[in-house]
XYZ file of C-alpha atoms in Angstrom:
541
model
C -98.154 -96.678 140.581
C -94.715 -96.966 138.715
C -92.315 -99.655 140.100
C -91.304 -100.473 136.728
C -91.343 -104.025 135.489
C -91.954 -105.870 138.764
C -95.781 -104.538 139.433
C -97.147 -107.901 138.890
C -94.812 -109.430 141.952
C -97.205 -107.773 145.105
C -100.287 -109.553 144.218
C -98.460 -113.042 142.248
C -96.977 -113.122 145.676
C -100.109 -112.648 147.809
C -102.483 -114.867 145.465
C -99.436 -117.484 145.242
C -99.033 -117.392 149.519
C -102.799 -117.421 149.695
C -103.009 -120.751 147.782
C -99.979 -122.340 148.554
C -100.944 -122.393 152.674
C -104.379 -124.137 151.506
C -102.685 -126.697 149.410
C -100.152 -127.504 152.276
C -96.372 -127.853 152.921
C -93.576 -129.189 154.928
C -92.671 -126.596 158.126
C -89.536 -125.283 157.132
C -91.118 -124.335 153.597
C -94.206 -123.085 154.931
C -92.319 -120.798 157.705
C -90.248 -119.194 154.947
C -93.210 -118.638 152.773
C -95.062 -117.216 155.908
C -92.175 -114.163 156.190
C -92.376 -113.697 152.696
C -96.565 -113.346 153.200
C -95.593 -111.303 155.861
C -93.272 -109.040 154.766
C -95.623 -108.285 151.304
C -98.670 -107.850 153.363
C -96.450 -105.275 155.709
C -95.216 -103.396 152.406
C -98.731 -102.936 151.083
C -99.645 -101.265 153.869
C -96.264 -99.015 154.003
C -97.109 -98.371 149.910
C -100.944 -97.198 151.069
C -99.829 -95.179 154.024
C -97.088 -92.865 151.788
C -99.750 -92.636 149.394
C -97.497 -94.922 146.739
C -100.612 -97.076 146.418
C -104.517 -96.097 146.611
C -106.510 -97.628 149.346
C -108.784 -99.013 146.766
C -105.911 -100.676 144.668
C -104.780 -102.538 148.204
C -107.833 -103.467 149.137
C -108.065 -105.238 145.724
C -105.207 -107.029 145.896
C -105.980 -108.139 149.082
C -109.682 -109.523 147.723
C -107.902 -111.045 144.845
C -105.718 -112.822 147.394
C -108.427 -114.066 149.546
C -110.551 -115.230 146.379
C -107.534 -117.125 145.384
C -106.991 -118.591 148.809
C -110.810 -119.847 149.157
C -110.645 -121.364 145.234
C -107.361 -123.137 146.586
C -108.880 -124.297 149.368
C -111.735 -125.852 147.165
C -109.781 -127.669 144.804
C -108.201 -129.230 147.383
C -111.114 -130.040 149.259
C -112.700 -131.673 145.928
C -109.794 -133.688 145.330
C -110.224 -135.275 148.799
C -113.374 -136.189 148.019
C -112.793 -137.872 144.448
C -109.839 -139.548 146.155
C -111.846 -141.185 149.306
C -112.506 -144.719 147.812
C -109.235 -146.021 147.826
C -107.997 -145.762 151.675
C -104.724 -146.212 150.798
C -103.991 -143.975 148.157
C -106.128 -141.373 150.180
C -103.955 -142.288 152.900
C -100.903 -141.801 150.639
C -102.222 -138.381 149.432
C -103.337 -136.954 152.172
C -99.675 -136.965 153.207
C -98.506 -136.027 150.038
C -97.039 -131.964 149.529
C -97.894 -130.358 146.064
C -95.462 -127.329 146.470
C -94.379 -125.405 143.086
C -90.347 -125.485 144.004
C -88.938 -121.508 144.450
C -85.110 -121.407 145.115
C -84.189 -119.757 148.397
C -81.841 -117.789 146.465
C -84.410 -116.951 143.800
C -86.901 -115.862 147.015
C -83.949 -113.456 148.355
C -84.028 -111.965 144.828
C -87.520 -111.186 144.823
C -87.258 -110.095 148.578
C -84.546 -107.856 147.463
C -86.190 -106.634 143.949
C -89.017 -105.384 145.755
C -87.534 -103.925 148.767
C -85.411 -101.813 146.795
C -88.092 -100.798 144.442
C -90.162 -99.474 147.385
C -87.504 -97.724 149.048
C -86.515 -95.936 146.273
C -90.494 -94.983 145.896
C -90.871 -94.569 149.312
C -87.767 -92.085 149.301
C -86.068 -93.469 151.719
C -82.682 -92.765 150.726
C -82.669 -90.409 147.379
C -86.015 -91.361 145.955
C -88.475 -89.604 143.415
C -91.208 -88.845 145.564
C -90.406 -86.435 147.498
C -87.624 -84.475 145.304
C -84.409 -84.655 147.350
C -81.333 -85.886 145.417
C -79.190 -88.596 146.239
C -76.377 -86.353 146.958
C -77.438 -85.501 150.601
C -76.814 -88.565 151.861
C -73.120 -87.904 151.581
C -73.198 -84.331 153.630
C -73.103 -84.826 157.436
C -73.829 -81.228 159.311
C -72.211 -80.177 161.615
C -72.310 -77.122 164.388
C -71.692 -75.610 167.900
C -73.355 -72.767 170.194
C -71.305 -71.086 172.366
C -72.890 -68.988 175.358
C -69.596 -67.197 176.894
C -69.552 -64.405 180.257
C -66.331 -63.195 180.015
C -64.907 -60.410 183.064
C -61.700 -58.391 182.069
C -59.375 -57.069 185.393
C -57.056 -54.448 184.851
C -54.333 -54.242 187.301
C -53.740 -50.872 188.803
C -50.343 -50.564 187.850
C -50.950 -50.171 184.119
C -50.001 -48.038 181.636
C -52.394 -45.407 180.002
C -53.429 -46.619 176.278
C -51.659 -43.387 174.875
C -48.635 -44.450 176.494
C -48.675 -48.275 174.908
C -49.177 -45.920 171.477
C -46.232 -43.705 171.911
C -44.053 -46.449 172.275
C -42.036 -46.950 169.513
C -39.876 -49.754 170.579
C -43.171 -52.205 171.175
C -46.089 -50.306 169.812
C -49.177 -51.656 171.018
C -53.169 -50.269 170.320
C -54.806 -50.707 172.912
C -58.153 -48.698 173.715
C -58.430 -50.102 177.823
C -55.929 -50.627 180.382
C -57.608 -50.039 183.669
C -61.470 -50.513 183.765
C -62.703 -53.883 184.422
C -64.910 -54.945 181.440
C -67.855 -57.722 181.841
C -69.751 -58.924 178.576
C -71.823 -61.618 176.907
C -70.490 -62.943 173.820
C -71.887 -65.884 171.679
C -70.185 -67.756 169.293
C -71.841 -70.012 166.730
C -70.674 -72.369 164.071
C -72.291 -74.571 161.112
C -70.624 -76.056 158.463
C -71.116 -79.720 156.460
C -68.634 -82.529 155.487
C -68.922 -83.090 152.479
C -67.683 -87.095 151.509
C -67.444 -86.644 147.201
C -66.456 -89.713 146.255
C -64.147 -93.018 148.086
C -60.453 -90.835 147.983
C -62.252 -87.056 148.376
C -63.553 -85.098 150.664
C -64.585 -81.839 151.545
C -65.855 -79.503 154.127
C -67.013 -75.897 154.601
C -68.032 -74.098 157.816
C -69.486 -70.491 158.789
C -68.590 -68.715 161.802
C -69.743 -65.469 163.500
C -66.747 -62.917 164.597
C -65.351 -59.720 163.318
C -64.646 -59.748 159.714
C -61.076 -57.994 160.498
C -59.636 -60.393 162.939
C -57.866 -63.992 161.967
C -58.378 -65.139 165.459
C -61.156 -65.187 167.075
C -64.610 -65.792 165.983
C -66.885 -64.208 169.479
C -69.264 -61.731 168.852
C -70.303 -59.507 171.937
C -73.968 -59.004 172.767
C -75.980 -56.191 172.594
C -78.808 -56.204 170.180
C -78.696 -51.889 169.643
C -75.549 -53.165 167.354
C -78.349 -54.880 164.314
C -76.928 -57.805 163.569
C -74.521 -60.287 163.856
C -71.562 -60.864 161.122
C -71.824 -64.472 160.062
C -68.664 -65.160 157.449
C -66.995 -68.228 155.470
C -64.206 -70.144 158.234
C -63.774 -73.245 156.249
C -63.851 -74.260 152.368
C -61.291 -77.051 151.450
C -61.420 -80.241 149.667
C -58.974 -82.901 151.072
C -57.795 -85.976 148.684
C -57.056 -89.449 150.584
C -55.355 -91.307 147.790
C -54.031 -93.462 150.529
C -54.490 -94.519 153.914
C -51.266 -92.937 155.119
C -51.452 -89.370 152.888
C -53.351 -86.640 152.818
C -53.495 -83.212 150.846
C -55.610 -80.204 151.816
C -56.086 -77.650 149.834
C -58.161 -73.924 150.407
C -59.124 -72.717 153.795
C -58.691 -75.208 156.597
C -58.380 -76.099 160.562
C -54.316 -75.762 161.833
C -53.103 -79.230 160.486
C -50.556 -79.597 162.988
C -50.272 -81.404 166.651
C -49.903 -78.489 168.734
C -51.816 -80.291 171.821
C -54.952 -80.990 173.453
C -57.090 -78.729 171.687
C -59.985 -79.492 174.968
C -58.365 -77.154 177.327
C -56.186 -74.994 174.825
C -52.688 -75.887 175.376
C -51.495 -74.474 172.241
C -48.308 -71.846 172.853
C -48.081 -70.655 169.228
C -51.291 -70.392 167.595
C -54.775 -69.417 168.692
C -57.579 -72.430 168.449
C -59.648 -70.821 166.170
C -56.973 -69.864 163.263
C -58.058 -71.023 159.658
C -55.088 -71.760 157.533
C -54.735 -71.134 153.759
C -53.082 -72.621 151.318
C -51.513 -76.170 151.014
C -50.666 -79.274 153.291
C -49.809 -82.794 152.951
C -49.695 -84.993 155.812
C -48.063 -88.499 155.714
C -49.238 -90.745 158.610
C -47.526 -94.214 158.280
C -48.229 -97.137 160.413
C -45.246 -98.925 161.515
C -47.236 -101.794 164.102
C -50.098 -101.710 166.690
C -47.651 -99.437 168.719
C -45.861 -96.950 166.916
C -46.816 -94.504 164.081
C -44.956 -92.052 162.238
C -46.699 -88.495 161.175
C -44.836 -85.898 159.560
C -47.036 -82.310 158.032
C -46.021 -80.050 155.245
C -47.493 -76.975 153.636
C -47.388 -73.577 152.160
C -49.975 -71.289 153.254
C -50.086 -67.695 151.689
C -50.597 -64.937 155.054
C -51.323 -61.385 152.559
C -50.909 -60.993 148.715
C -49.230 -57.424 147.748
C -49.409 -56.154 144.654
C -46.077 -55.378 143.992
C -44.912 -52.615 141.520
C -42.604 -49.819 140.890
C -44.001 -47.976 143.610
C -44.801 -50.786 146.157
C -41.491 -52.834 146.340
C -43.128 -54.782 149.245
C -43.467 -58.957 148.742
C -46.513 -61.359 149.583
C -46.065 -62.479 152.705
C -45.855 -66.525 153.228
C -45.341 -69.214 155.858
C -43.962 -72.531 155.035
C -43.654 -75.007 157.252
C -42.741 -78.638 158.635
C -43.624 -80.831 160.971
C -42.319 -84.638 161.797
C -42.814 -86.813 165.105
C -43.945 -90.257 166.374
C -46.334 -91.370 168.820
C -46.756 -94.426 170.996
C -49.558 -96.381 172.071
C -49.570 -98.880 174.461
C -52.263 -101.702 175.414
C -54.104 -99.633 177.561
C -54.507 -97.396 175.397
C -51.752 -94.757 176.888
C -50.094 -92.672 174.447
C -46.852 -90.778 174.142
C -46.843 -87.933 171.181
C -43.904 -85.979 170.368
C -43.373 -83.446 167.638
C -40.753 -81.220 165.901
C -41.659 -78.366 163.706
C -39.994 -75.415 161.907
C -42.230 -72.268 160.853
C -40.586 -70.044 157.836
C -42.724 -66.687 157.984
C -41.278 -64.999 154.424
C -41.468 -60.914 154.019
C -42.889 -60.070 157.733
C -40.491 -57.646 159.505
C -41.061 -53.940 158.107
C -38.247 -51.965 156.244
C -38.020 -48.342 156.669
C -38.248 -45.469 154.803
C -35.223 -44.026 152.979
C -36.387 -40.528 152.103
C -39.225 -37.667 152.823
C -42.342 -38.865 150.648
C -40.556 -42.631 150.141
C -43.895 -44.869 150.172
C -41.666 -48.064 148.680
C -42.074 -50.392 151.534
C -45.200 -49.369 153.694
C -46.854 -52.660 152.477
C -44.685 -54.574 154.717
C -46.676 -53.511 157.726
C -48.610 -56.215 158.863
C -52.027 -56.351 157.650
C -53.286 -57.633 161.523
C -51.656 -57.442 164.741
C -52.364 -58.013 167.997
C -49.737 -57.026 170.502
C -46.409 -57.498 171.719
C -43.860 -57.838 168.967
C -40.879 -55.058 168.905
C -41.541 -52.799 166.623
C -39.793 -49.618 164.981
C -40.783 -46.045 163.227
C -40.596 -46.824 159.474
C -40.718 -43.404 158.696
C -37.307 -41.595 160.212
C -38.748 -38.560 159.877
C -41.924 -38.628 161.812
C -42.464 -38.298 165.645
C -43.418 -42.214 166.643
C -43.894 -44.852 164.441
C -48.299 -44.617 164.664
C -50.884 -43.424 166.889
C -54.165 -44.804 167.687
C -55.668 -43.443 164.910
C -52.315 -44.315 162.450
C -50.403 -47.445 162.831
C -49.696 -47.914 159.663
C -46.075 -46.649 160.225
C -45.215 -49.150 162.407
C -42.991 -52.292 161.264
C -41.667 -55.573 163.080
C -38.129 -55.392 163.876
C -37.598 -58.834 163.692
C -37.604 -61.800 160.887
C -39.436 -65.123 162.495
C -38.038 -68.588 162.162
C -39.637 -70.712 164.685
C -38.158 -73.832 166.276
C -41.007 -75.341 168.379
C -41.150 -78.738 170.251
C -44.125 -80.118 171.671
C -44.787 -83.539 173.451
C -47.735 -84.771 175.388
C -48.369 -87.997 177.520
C -51.801 -89.268 178.059
C -52.129 -91.805 180.363
C -54.656 -94.141 180.083
C -54.538 -96.292 183.553
C -57.918 -95.097 185.082
C -60.020 -95.307 181.555
C -62.098 -93.311 181.231
C -60.894 -90.478 183.386
C -57.070 -89.725 182.073
C -54.089 -87.988 182.955
C -52.932 -85.942 180.318
C -48.829 -83.634 180.441
C -48.404 -81.367 178.331
C -45.384 -78.969 177.149
C -44.012 -77.109 174.235
C -41.008 -74.938 174.115
C -40.451 -72.436 170.881
C -37.085 -70.376 169.835
C -37.457 -67.435 167.116
C -33.866 -68.136 165.288
C -34.862 -65.511 162.631
C -34.156 -63.138 165.259
C -30.511 -61.719 164.649
C -29.725 -58.206 167.186
C -26.888 -57.079 164.129
C -29.620 -57.760 161.414
C -32.422 -55.629 163.015
C -29.500 -53.021 164.026
C -28.952 -52.196 160.545
C -31.986 -52.414 159.401
C -33.762 -50.694 162.256
C -30.729 -48.075 163.626
C -32.012 -49.441 166.961
C -30.144 -52.679 169.021
C -33.488 -54.567 170.773
C -33.069 -57.094 173.545
C -33.205 -61.209 172.744
C -37.050 -61.873 173.611
C -37.297 -64.749 171.096
C -38.040 -67.717 173.616
C -41.464 -69.288 174.994
C -42.601 -72.556 176.522
C -45.458 -73.727 178.078
C -46.362 -76.813 180.335
C -50.008 -78.306 181.445
C -51.643 -81.412 183.161
C -55.354 -81.883 182.914
C -57.119 -84.845 184.728
C -60.476 -86.302 183.673
C -62.324 -86.943 180.552
C -59.929 -86.316 177.341
C -63.084 -84.947 175.636
C -66.213 -84.325 176.888
C -69.727 -85.749 175.443
C -71.979 -87.142 177.542
C -73.794 -85.832 181.538
C -71.257 -86.368 184.004
C -68.081 -86.102 181.740
C -65.310 -84.143 183.637
C -62.163 -82.477 183.481
C -60.000 -80.219 185.763
C -56.503 -78.680 184.038
C -53.930 -76.218 185.107
C -50.925 -74.285 182.930
C -48.107 -71.681 183.086
C -46.930 -70.187 179.856
C -44.338 -67.982 178.935
C -44.504 -66.159 175.096
C -41.692 -63.372 174.800
C -42.032 -60.402 172.991
C -40.599 -62.298 169.376
C -40.668 -65.851 169.636
C -44.689 -65.729 167.353
C -45.793 -63.071 165.163
C -48.257 -61.630 167.644
C -51.572 -61.760 165.471
C -51.739 -65.015 165.489
C -51.143 -66.221 168.876
C -53.981 -67.318 171.820
C -56.706 -63.834 171.532
C -57.584 -65.168 175.409
C -54.653 -65.451 177.252
C -53.425 -61.241 178.107
C -56.100 -60.794 175.326
C -53.741 -62.001 172.765
C -50.203 -61.590 171.708
C -46.971 -62.014 172.811
C -44.803 -60.943 175.688
C -46.889 -62.792 178.243
C -46.594 -64.516 181.044
C -48.948 -65.976 183.592
C -51.063 -69.315 184.754
C -54.590 -70.411 183.484
C -56.720 -72.947 185.686
C -59.807 -74.261 184.361
C -62.408 -76.800 184.989
C -65.548 -78.772 182.595
C -68.722 -81.287 183.714
C -70.764 -82.850 181.045
C -74.899 -81.483 181.436
C -76.195 -84.254 178.735
C -75.179 -85.496 175.336
C -73.467 -82.734 173.285
C -74.243 -80.543 176.334
C -71.323 -79.085 178.716
C -70.243 -76.094 181.072
C -66.286 -75.230 181.523
C -64.679 -72.464 183.442
C -61.145 -70.896 182.718
C -59.136 -68.133 184.699
C -56.445 -66.757 182.778
C -53.651 -64.496 185.204
C -50.987 -62.582 182.597
C -49.017 -60.227 182.870
C -45.694 -58.583 180.474
C -42.594 -59.806 180.287
C -40.441 -56.765 178.902
C -42.844 -54.148 177.899
C -44.602 -51.282 179.373
C -46.529 -53.022 182.616
C -50.105 -54.411 181.258
C -51.509 -56.506 183.374
C -54.738 -58.778 182.496
C -56.568 -61.087 184.499
C -59.754 -63.131 182.568
C -62.038 -64.821 183.858
C -64.519 -66.970 181.121
C -68.218 -68.752 181.983
C -69.011 -71.321 178.538
C -72.076 -73.285 178.120
C -71.244 -74.588 174.948
C -73.575 -77.609 172.622
C -72.809 -78.665 169.690
C -74.414 -81.754 166.977
């Protein structure tokens, strides 16, 4: 047994406490020593159970304590007999108390030292015996599983995929526009929140999903496909030098205020989209009711190796948001924010002569559908095809002004009523500039808005928690980059309008059922309408 210099404490305590009992103590001191005795005996038993102290050694300690107790009793009896002739003295001595005084702070220190050494030995937090390192205490494991049934229902009036692919003004690569589709899908998330020190935290997370899409982590089930893909979705460090300042770098969740994520009221961004780059958040609290918030960051979208033969430039997003939040005495809240998103070098540039490839890399690496497009090769027939979309560029620049507001009424807490609204305008859309660059005149389709209502529990955490919600969304063709929008609304992209209805219900702690129905149509492009029904069984830890 390696309890360092404190090895002597256990036998000393056991023997000393038994002998002290035999000599007699006052009620308060006796009670205190009885507590120490009970603690010591429990520790000995725990040491035996954990294998730190053998059964033989424990028995020897107990025998030693018993012998000390018996010896003390015999000495006490001998003293009493020798003092018998002198009655007054005997009476006085019978009332006398012989206690070796142990100050309270010494006993507390002894308890703490013994407990500390034993807990280290038992590896309660980070000991030697089981070999678990100290940092394990600073890691919080997180995860979630979602089983989904999804049904996509297409309108009879939809055009064919070939029609969408041959449309230079709004090129779309879609495989199906007419046959209803049913899928069983799965999403798995697993990660860890890391507490590095008092001011620095971090996190990593892995998720399912196709590697070529930044938006959806859903994986369609079918065991003939082989193994599901599991990729790194979060990897970041987060410094908090002050209570009001947070600095984050790496790959992390959307840092901007966009609405309530429990029923997905995000007009611009897919809820599963990860942001790369650096971001700073300043959230000073003015008083118990008012708090300011601001966020600013730089986010790389696509790195391009520019050269003499490649004149395209790196694609970036520079963004800032500011706002204010008010909280009432009953925990009702009003939150308002305004954001500016500036996407750099995302618009396409046409070829100037036959064989010119200098600006081909201005084509976006990832798209869904909806944005206005043009054929970058003016000497070809179409800007792309289903098999070769590489010469289809975005017509507009994207500089967005976005307003978001939310009212959370907690008058009937725990049931809340949440009202949400958002508006966006792409002030980078310029008809004349687009006409000069693409030789094509486009209609202004550069605005979007959404409003929604939720009644119920703000988050589904336990059995019988519930919420119902509904909303309407309209996002015009060039109001936002179509590659990063909600992948469930008209199956992703812009140029979409429609409504959604849904409900969620708690089946137990951290387990719930949710359903959502989305009906979305085109705004200005060729006919392409989709109604989608989702039924999800969720679990998290």
